[in-house]
Amino acid sequence: MDENIISVRQLTKQYQTEQASGIRNISFDIKRGDIIAVIGESGSGKSTLLKSIFGLLKVDEGEVLFNGKRVLGPHEQLIPGHKEMKIVTQDFSLNIYAKVYDNIASVLSNRDVKSKEEKTVKMMQHLHIDHLRNKKITELSGGEQQRVAIAKALVTDTSVLLLDEPFSQVDALLKNQLRADIKRIAAETGVTVIIVSHDPADGLFLADELLLMKDGQLIQKGQPAYVYNHPEHIYTAQLLGNAVVLKPEDGLKLGLHGKHEGTVVFYPEWVELKGGWNSKRYEVKDVYYKGFYEELLLERNGVTIRAIQLNRGEHKKNDHVQANIGRFLEF
Ligand code: ADP
Ligand code: MG
């Protein structure tokens, strides 16, 4: 079998609107068993891409291959979608008056009742929702409902799970747990997962590969750590890491001489708070408490940057510190 479960080839889908919309000329492959995160600001084409992969949209150009076979569009078959893929959207599409067990079991055939029960129970255990078996969906929290939706999607023979903004309904604590769950379930079941999110934290944490979308185009693809450290666009650095972006003249004011004196971009953690031949004096304008670290707002020659202070309280507002921008990118 081919290593790639999905191949997207020159996919283009424009909606019938005045403005540019949809997605343009997107190509990439997805390896079997990988977790892919598609990250981009709202309106960048993430949902359009996901729906096109699943066969819910009639695309203008290009194609999606699933195990080498073209995925049919909604105009080419009676029931739109692909039987080996499942999509979970923000609304979960659960029967809210039915019990958890019945929601999940309802998608399995009645021909073998014993296997139906076994599969349902096993999937509930996988997602740690077996204790909710007899609860109605209306009695569950958002995060619990989401687990039921994922269990329902995975209980049939699903090879690809498509998740559209899966963490948007849940609080930060539960988010961490759900991310870890998805990673574990993917490892345990071998299912390939495509997660779409505008929140980069979702992708960085769990993905094997990160796909960056902007204005309907795929602008970068790679391993999360690589993309983070080698962003090809300012947008990517801002989206992934809350980067500091300085106009060329401000970069020069800080003594940053790059190859072509362009826009300077760096992450706050690339700023080293230490003395040395290449350090410069900054004034601490403000200190933001961030939990286990602090973010410092530093100013020099009228230019403001941000840095990370791990030793909380070491430098305070109005202090002067020695800092060196150890690494920066130029655009
Ligand atoms: P995302 O999921 O990243 O927020 P979408 O794929 O939903 O982005 O949308 C991409 C672009 O296509 C946006 O500009 C959006 O307004 C437009 N769009 C999405 N769906 C439709 C539609 N049904 N009709 C017209 N324009 C659409
Ligand atoms: Mg969307």
XYZ file of N, CA, C and O in Angstrom, residues 10-137:
512
model
N -3.442 20.130 -6.892
C -3.848 21.398 -7.536
C -5.317 21.754 -7.309
O -6.030 22.109 -8.237
N -5.730 21.635 -6.081
C -7.134 21.825 -5.749
C -7.514 23.309 -5.735
O -6.875 24.128 -5.087
N -8.565 23.630 -6.492
C -9.065 25.005 -6.543
C -10.573 24.994 -6.388
O -11.263 24.204 -7.035
N -11.069 25.827 -5.501
C -12.515 25.973 -5.339
C -12.820 27.445 -5.074
O -12.365 28.014 -4.088
N -13.514 28.075 -6.013
C -13.908 29.465 -5.828
C -15.422 29.492 -5.645
O -16.148 28.859 -6.402
N -15.887 30.223 -4.654
C -17.333 30.382 -4.492
C -17.794 31.482 -5.443
O -16.997 32.320 -5.871
N -19.070 31.485 -5.748
C -19.604 32.481 -6.693
C -19.786 33.818 -5.990
O -20.892 34.229 -5.673
N -18.708 34.497 -5.704
C -18.797 35.806 -5.062
C -17.917 36.804 -5.797
O -17.113 36.434 -6.642
N -18.097 38.065 -5.465
C -17.304 39.135 -6.076
C -15.839 39.009 -5.645
O -14.926 39.052 -6.448
N -15.666 38.864 -4.338
C -14.306 38.835 -3.796
C -13.654 37.471 -4.021
O -14.324 36.496 -4.343
N -12.343 37.446 -3.829
C -11.623 36.180 -3.856
C -12.136 35.331 -2.687
O -12.381 35.850 -1.608
N -12.337 34.050 -2.921
C -12.859 33.184 -1.857
C -12.360 31.770 -2.078
O -11.756 31.471 -3.101
N -12.632 30.921 -1.119
C -12.293 29.512 -1.276
C -10.809 29.221 -1.190
O -10.097 29.823 -0.388
N -10.348 28.283 -2.038
C -8.939 27.880 -2.011
C -8.369 27.866 -3.430
O -9.109 27.702 -4.403
N -7.055 28.043 -3.520
C -6.412 28.138 -4.834
C -5.211 27.231 -4.943
O -4.282 27.308 -4.131
N -5.252 26.346 -5.907
C -4.093 25.562 -6.332
C -3.318 24.929 -5.166
O -2.132 25.167 -5.001
N -4.011 24.133 -4.383
C -3.381 23.511 -3.218
C -2.974 22.070 -3.518
O -3.776 21.293 -4.040
N -1.735 21.736 -3.204
C -1.225 20.378 -3.403
C -0.431 19.938 -2.180
O 0.393 20.701 -1.684
N -0.698 18.759 -1.698
C 0.134 18.155 -0.648
C -0.285 16.710 -0.454
O -1.344 16.290 -0.927
N 0.557 15.945 0.235
C 0.253 14.546 0.534
C 0.140 14.354 2.036
O 0.800 15.047 2.800
N -0.658 13.386 2.432
C -0.781 13.059 3.855
C -0.388 11.600 4.055
O -0.952 10.700 3.421
N 0.565 11.387 4.948
C 1.023 10.026 5.236
C 0.022 9.315 6.142
O -0.510 9.915 7.074
N -0.155 8.057 5.881
C -1.042 7.229 6.697
C -0.660 7.315 8.178
O 0.510 7.183 8.524
N -1.654 7.576 9.043
C -1.410 7.605 10.481
C -0.891 8.923 11.027
O -0.729 9.068 12.233
N -0.645 9.885 10.155
C -0.149 11.184 10.631
C -1.274 12.051 11.199
O -2.438 11.862 10.859
N -0.873 12.978 12.042
C -1.795 14.029 12.473
C -1.370 15.306 11.759
O -0.215 15.734 11.877
N -2.292 15.862 10.995
C -2.007 17.071 10.218
C -2.794 18.218 10.833
O -3.977 18.064 11.127
N -2.146 19.344 11.044
C -2.869 20.512 11.524
C -2.865 21.579 10.448
O -1.811 21.947 9.932
N -4.047 22.043 10.087
C -4.177 23.131 9.119
C -4.487 24.392 9.910
O -5.518 24.484 10.575
N -3.534 25.336 9.879
C -3.648 26.541 10.688
C -3.768 27.750 9.770
O -3.080 27.832 8.757
N -4.610 28.684 10.143
C -4.732 29.917 9.360
C -5.788 30.799 9.975
O -6.663 30.318 10.691
N -5.703 32.092 9.657
C -6.692 33.009 10.236
C -8.075 32.701 9.663
O -8.198 31.983 8.672
N -9.085 33.257 10.283
C -10.450 33.045 9.847
C -10.612 33.518 8.397
O -10.135 34.588 8.033
N -11.241 32.698 7.568
C -11.449 33.065 6.166
C -10.314 32.661 5.248
O -10.331 32.960 4.056
N -9.308 31.962 5.777
C -8.152 31.604 4.948
C -8.409 30.365 4.075
O -7.564 30.009 3.256
N -9.549 29.710 4.269
C -9.897 28.586 3.388
C -9.780 27.214 4.017
O -9.868 26.194 3.336
N -9.640 27.159 5.337
C -9.423 25.883 6.028
C -10.633 24.949 5.889
O -10.483 23.779 5.550
N -11.828 25.485 6.163
C -13.026 24.640 6.081
C -13.293 24.213 4.645
O -13.725 23.081 4.395
N -13.031 25.099 3.709
C -13.215 24.763 2.293
C -12.305 23.599 1.918
O -12.728 22.655 1.243
N -11.068 23.633 2.385
C -10.119 22.556 2.106
C -10.615 21.239 2.706
O -10.631 20.200 2.048
N -11.060 21.300 3.953
C -11.521 20.089 4.644
C -12.741 19.483 3.939
O -12.801 18.278 3.715
N -13.691 20.333 3.590
C -14.904 19.845 2.911
C -14.567 19.278 1.539
O -15.191 18.310 1.098
N -13.592 19.881 0.876
C -13.201 19.379 -0.450
C -12.555 18.003 -0.335
O -12.800 17.126 -1.149
N -11.738 17.824 0.700
C -11.085 16.523 0.905
C -12.138 15.448 1.146
O -12.054 14.336 0.642
N -13.167 15.797 1.889
C -14.218 14.842 2.257
C -15.205 14.591 1.109
O -15.997 13.660 1.161
N -15.164 15.435 0.089
C -16.084 15.245 -1.037
C -17.409 15.961 -0.874
O -18.406 15.589 -1.485
N -17.448 16.988 -0.062
C -18.701 17.723 0.157
C -18.858 18.905 -0.792
O -19.925 19.486 -0.888
N -17.765 19.271 -1.486
C -17.833 20.433 -2.373
C -17.450 20.032 -3.790
O -16.544 19.216 -3.995
N -18.135 20.622 -4.737
C -17.761 20.422 -6.136
C -16.615 21.383 -6.418
O -16.796 22.599 -6.371
N -15.427 20.829 -6.659
C -14.263 21.707 -6.842
C -14.159 22.149 -8.293
O -14.715 21.520 -9.195
N -13.462 23.252 -8.517
C -13.325 23.790 -9.875
C -12.208 23.089 -10.636
O -12.323 22.795 -11.816
N -11.113 22.873 -9.926
C -9.962 22.231 -10.568
C -9.254 21.329 -9.575
O -9.367 21.514 -8.373
N -8.495 20.400 -10.099
C -7.698 19.527 -9.255
C -8.507 18.363 -8.715
O -9.675 18.169 -9.075
N -7.868 17.587 -7.859
C -8.549 16.409 -7.322
C -7.941 15.991 -5.985
O -6.851 16.423 -5.619
N -8.717 15.154 -5.278
C -8.235 14.561 -4.031
C -8.202 13.060 -4.252
O -9.183 12.482 -4.732
N -7.068 12.440 -3.930
C -6.976 10.992 -4.049
C -6.986 10.376 -2.666
O -6.269 10.827 -1.773
N -7.813 9.351 -2.491
C -7.844 8.605 -1.238
C -7.358 7.208 -1.570
O -7.987 6.508 -2.368
N -6.251 6.786 -0.995
C -5.616 5.519 -1.375
C -5.499 5.401 -2.893
O -5.778 4.346 -3.472
N -5.151 6.491 -3.533
C -4.929 6.486 -4.974
C -6.181 6.637 -5.823
O -6.096 6.781 -7.042
N -7.353 6.592 -5.182
C -8.609 6.710 -5.951
C -9.229 8.079 -5.753
O -9.290 8.587 -4.632
N -9.722 8.666 -6.834
C -10.285 10.013 -6.753
C -11.517 10.057 -5.843
O -12.402 9.205 -5.936
N -11.547 11.040 -4.953
C -12.718 11.245 -4.093
C -13.797 11.920 -4.938
O -13.552 12.949 -5.570
N -14.996 11.341 -4.931
C -16.080 11.879 -5.750
C -16.708 13.099 -5.098
O -16.780 13.204 -3.875
N -17.170 14.022 -5.924
C -17.841 15.217 -5.419
C -19.313 14.964 -5.173
O -19.832 13.889 -5.487
N -20.009 15.946 -4.603
C -21.424 15.772 -4.253
C -22.311 15.584 -5.478
O -23.416 15.032 -5.362
N -21.837 16.035 -6.646
C -22.619 15.915 -7.870
C -22.431 14.550 -8.528
O -23.073 14.245 -9.521
N -21.553 13.741 -7.972
C -21.211 12.470 -8.621
C -21.720 11.246 -7.865
O -21.490 10.123 -8.277
N -22.332 11.476 -6.714
C -22.849 10.340 -5.951
C -24.076 10.760 -5.141
O -24.319 11.937 -4.908
N -24.827 9.765 -4.705
C -26.094 10.015 -4.024
C -25.879 10.638 -2.652
O -26.504 11.627 -2.292
N -24.974 10.023 -1.881
C -24.711 10.534 -0.533
C -23.332 11.176 -0.530
O -22.326 10.481 -0.666
N -23.275 12.503 -0.399
C -21.976 13.181 -0.419
C -21.103 12.737 0.753
O -21.604 12.393 1.828
N -19.798 12.759 0.535
C -18.867 12.339 1.570
C -18.167 11.057 1.159
O -18.405 10.535 0.065
N -17.293 10.584 2.038
C -16.495 9.405 1.736
C -16.651 8.427 2.887
O -16.550 8.816 4.047
N -16.876 7.146 2.565
C -17.260 6.233 3.648
C -16.123 5.911 4.611
O -16.366 5.543 5.755
N -14.895 6.078 4.197
C -13.785 5.815 5.123
C -13.292 7.061 5.854
O -12.340 7.020 6.603
N -13.970 8.192 5.588
C -13.605 9.427 6.298
C -14.813 9.898 7.102
O -15.948 9.650 6.730
N -14.513 10.589 8.218
C -15.593 11.171 9.019
C -15.207 12.601 9.350
O -14.044 12.885 9.650
N -16.202 13.471 9.314
C -15.929 14.863 9.637
C -16.682 15.239 10.914
O -17.839 14.862 11.085
N -15.997 15.879 11.838
C -16.642 16.382 13.060
C -16.523 17.899 13.046
O -15.417 18.443 13.019
N -17.663 18.557 13.009
C -17.660 20.021 12.971
C -18.034 20.558 14.349
O -18.319 19.798 15.275
N -18.047 21.874 14.468
C -18.297 22.484 15.773
C -19.656 22.129 16.362
O -19.827 22.146 17.564
N -20.639 21.853 15.508
C -21.986 21.608 16.051
C -22.195 20.154 16.486
O -23.237 19.807 17.043
N -21.203 19.303 16.251
C -21.189 17.897 16.700
C -22.240 16.982 16.058
O -22.071 15.782 16.020
N -23.385 17.541 15.615
C -24.442 16.740 14.971
C -24.825 15.492 15.770
O -24.902 14.402 15.225
N -25.084 15.658 17.053
C -25.529 14.526 17.880
C -27.034 14.618 18.086
O -27.626 15.691 17.974
N -27.651 13.471 18.407
C -29.062 13.469 18.792
C -29.119 13.828 20.279
O -28.840 13.004 21.144
N -29.475 15.068 20.571
C -29.312 15.569 21.934
C -30.279 14.941 22.940
O -30.058 15.002 24.137
N -31.345 14.300 22.437
C -32.306 13.686 23.371
C -31.986 12.221 23.624
O -32.567 11.605 24.516
N -31.059 11.684 22.847
C -30.713 10.271 23.017
C -29.519 10.142 23.972
O -28.794 11.100 24.223
N -29.341 8.929 24.499
C -28.228 8.681 25.414
C -26.913 8.588 24.653
O -26.892 8.325 23.449
N -25.838 8.739 25.392
C -24.494 8.669 24.816
C -24.317 7.348 24.055
O -23.923 7.333 22.883
N -24.625 6.245 24.734
C -24.454 4.935 24.125
C -25.183 4.846 22.785
O -24.630 4.405 21.781
N -26.453 5.280 22.788
C -27.265 5.135 21.576
C -26.786 6.037 20.449
O -26.871 5.684 19.275
N -26.266 7.201 20.810
C -25.707 8.083 19.787
C -24.577 7.394 19.034
O -24.490 7.468 17.811
N -23.720 6.744 19.790
C -22.558 6.103 19.164
C -22.972 4.834 18.427
O -22.599 4.605 17.273
N -23.809 4.021 19.088
C -24.202 2.726 18.507
C -25.065 2.898 17.259
O -25.090 2.027 16.387
N -25.759 4.034 17.169
C -26.734 4.225 16.083
C -26.113 4.155 14.686
O -26.810 3.881 13.712
N -24.799 4.393 14.592
C -24.199 4.364 13.254
C -23.734 2.960 12.860
O -23.259 2.746 11.748
N -23.880 1.985 13.786
C -23.454 0.617 13.477
C -24.648 -0.231 13.036
O -25.784 0.018 13.440
N -24.350 -1.242 12.241
C -25.396 -2.101 11.714
C -25.979 -2.992 12.815
O -25.291 -3.377 13.760
N -27.265 -3.327 12.671
C -27.939 -4.184 13.643
C -27.751 -5.665 13.352
O -28.264 -6.499 14.085
N -27.043 -5.961 12.287
C -26.934 -7.355 11.869
C -26.235 -8.212 12.919
O -26.606 -9.341 13.161
N -25.213 -7.631 13.546
C -24.501 -8.372 14.584
C -24.562 -7.551 15.874
O -23.738 -6.681 16.119
N -25.567 -7.851 16.691
C -25.840 -7.031 17.871
C -24.698 -7.098 18.876
O -24.349 -6.103 19.517
N -24.098 -8.288 18.987
C -23.016 -8.453 19.954
C -21.800 -7.598 19.576
O -21.230 -6.893 20.406
N -21.445 -7.650 18.302
C -20.302 -6.863 17.836
C -20.598 -5.366 17.940
O -19.720 -4.559 18.244
N -21.855 -5.014 17.709
C -22.259 -3.614 17.825
C -22.025 -3.104 19.251
O -21.454 -2.041 19.464
N -22.433 -3.923 20.220
C -22.255 -3.532 21.621
C -20.769 -3.471 21.988
O -20.312 -2.517 22.615
N -20.024 -4.486 21.556
C -18.590 -4.532 21.867
C -17.845 -3.308 21.323
O -17.057 -2.681 22.021
N -18.153 -2.998 20.055
C -17.470 -1.865 19.410
C -17.815 -0.557 20.119
O -16.944 0.293 20.327
N -19.074 -0.406 20.474
C -19.510 0.839 21.121
C -18.845 1.004 22.481
O -18.313 2.077 22.807
N -18.825 -0.080 23.258
C -18.223 -0.013 24.593
C -16.724 0.275 24.493
O -16.185 1.114 25.228
N -16.079 -0.396 23.551
C -14.639 -0.199 23.384
C -14.320 1.256 23.019
O -13.382 1.865 23.554
N -15.121 1.800 22.133
C -14.872 3.188 21.712
C -15.149 4.169 22.856
O -14.438 5.156 23.032
N -16.163 3.877 23.675
C -16.438 4.747 24.832
C -15.271 4.699 25.809
O -14.893 5.722 26.384
N -14.690 3.512 25.968
C -13.526 3.391 26.873
C -12.330 4.172 26.325
O -11.668 4.893 27.060
N -12.117 4.024 25.020
C -11.046 4.756 24.340
C -11.107 6.249 24.655
O -10.098 6.907 24.851
N -12.309 6.783 24.649
C -12.474 8.224 24.822
C -12.828 8.613 26.253
O -13.179 9.758 26.519
N -12.706 7.648 27.157
C -12.998 7.906 28.571
C -14.383 8.498 28.778
O -14.560 9.480 29.508
N -15.375 7.912 28.129
C -16.743 8.386 28.336
C -17.668 7.234 28.719
O -18.882 7.375 28.690
N -17.096 6.071 29.081
C -17.958 4.924 29.405
C -18.835 5.193 30.630
O -19.936 4.670 30.727
N -18.349 6.042 31.548
C -19.167 6.365 32.726
C -20.369 7.248 32.362
O -21.271 7.430 33.159
N -20.374 7.796 31.145
C -21.483 8.668 30.725
C -22.510 7.919 29.879
O -23.461 8.503 29.378
N -22.276 6.622 29.747
C -23.051 5.766 28.868
C -24.558 6.063 28.831
O -25.175 6.140 27.782
N -25.169 6.214 30.012
C -26.629 6.376 30.058
C -27.095 7.816 30.218
O -28.259 8.074 30.478
N -26.180 8.749 30.034
C -26.580 10.165 30.110
C -27.077 10.651 28.756
O -26.622 10.197 27.713
N -27.984 11.613 28.815
C -28.425 12.236 27.569
C -27.411 13.309 27.174
O -26.727 13.884 28.027
N -27.338 13.599 25.893
C -26.370 14.589 25.393
C -26.595 15.951 26.070
O -25.645 16.666 26.390
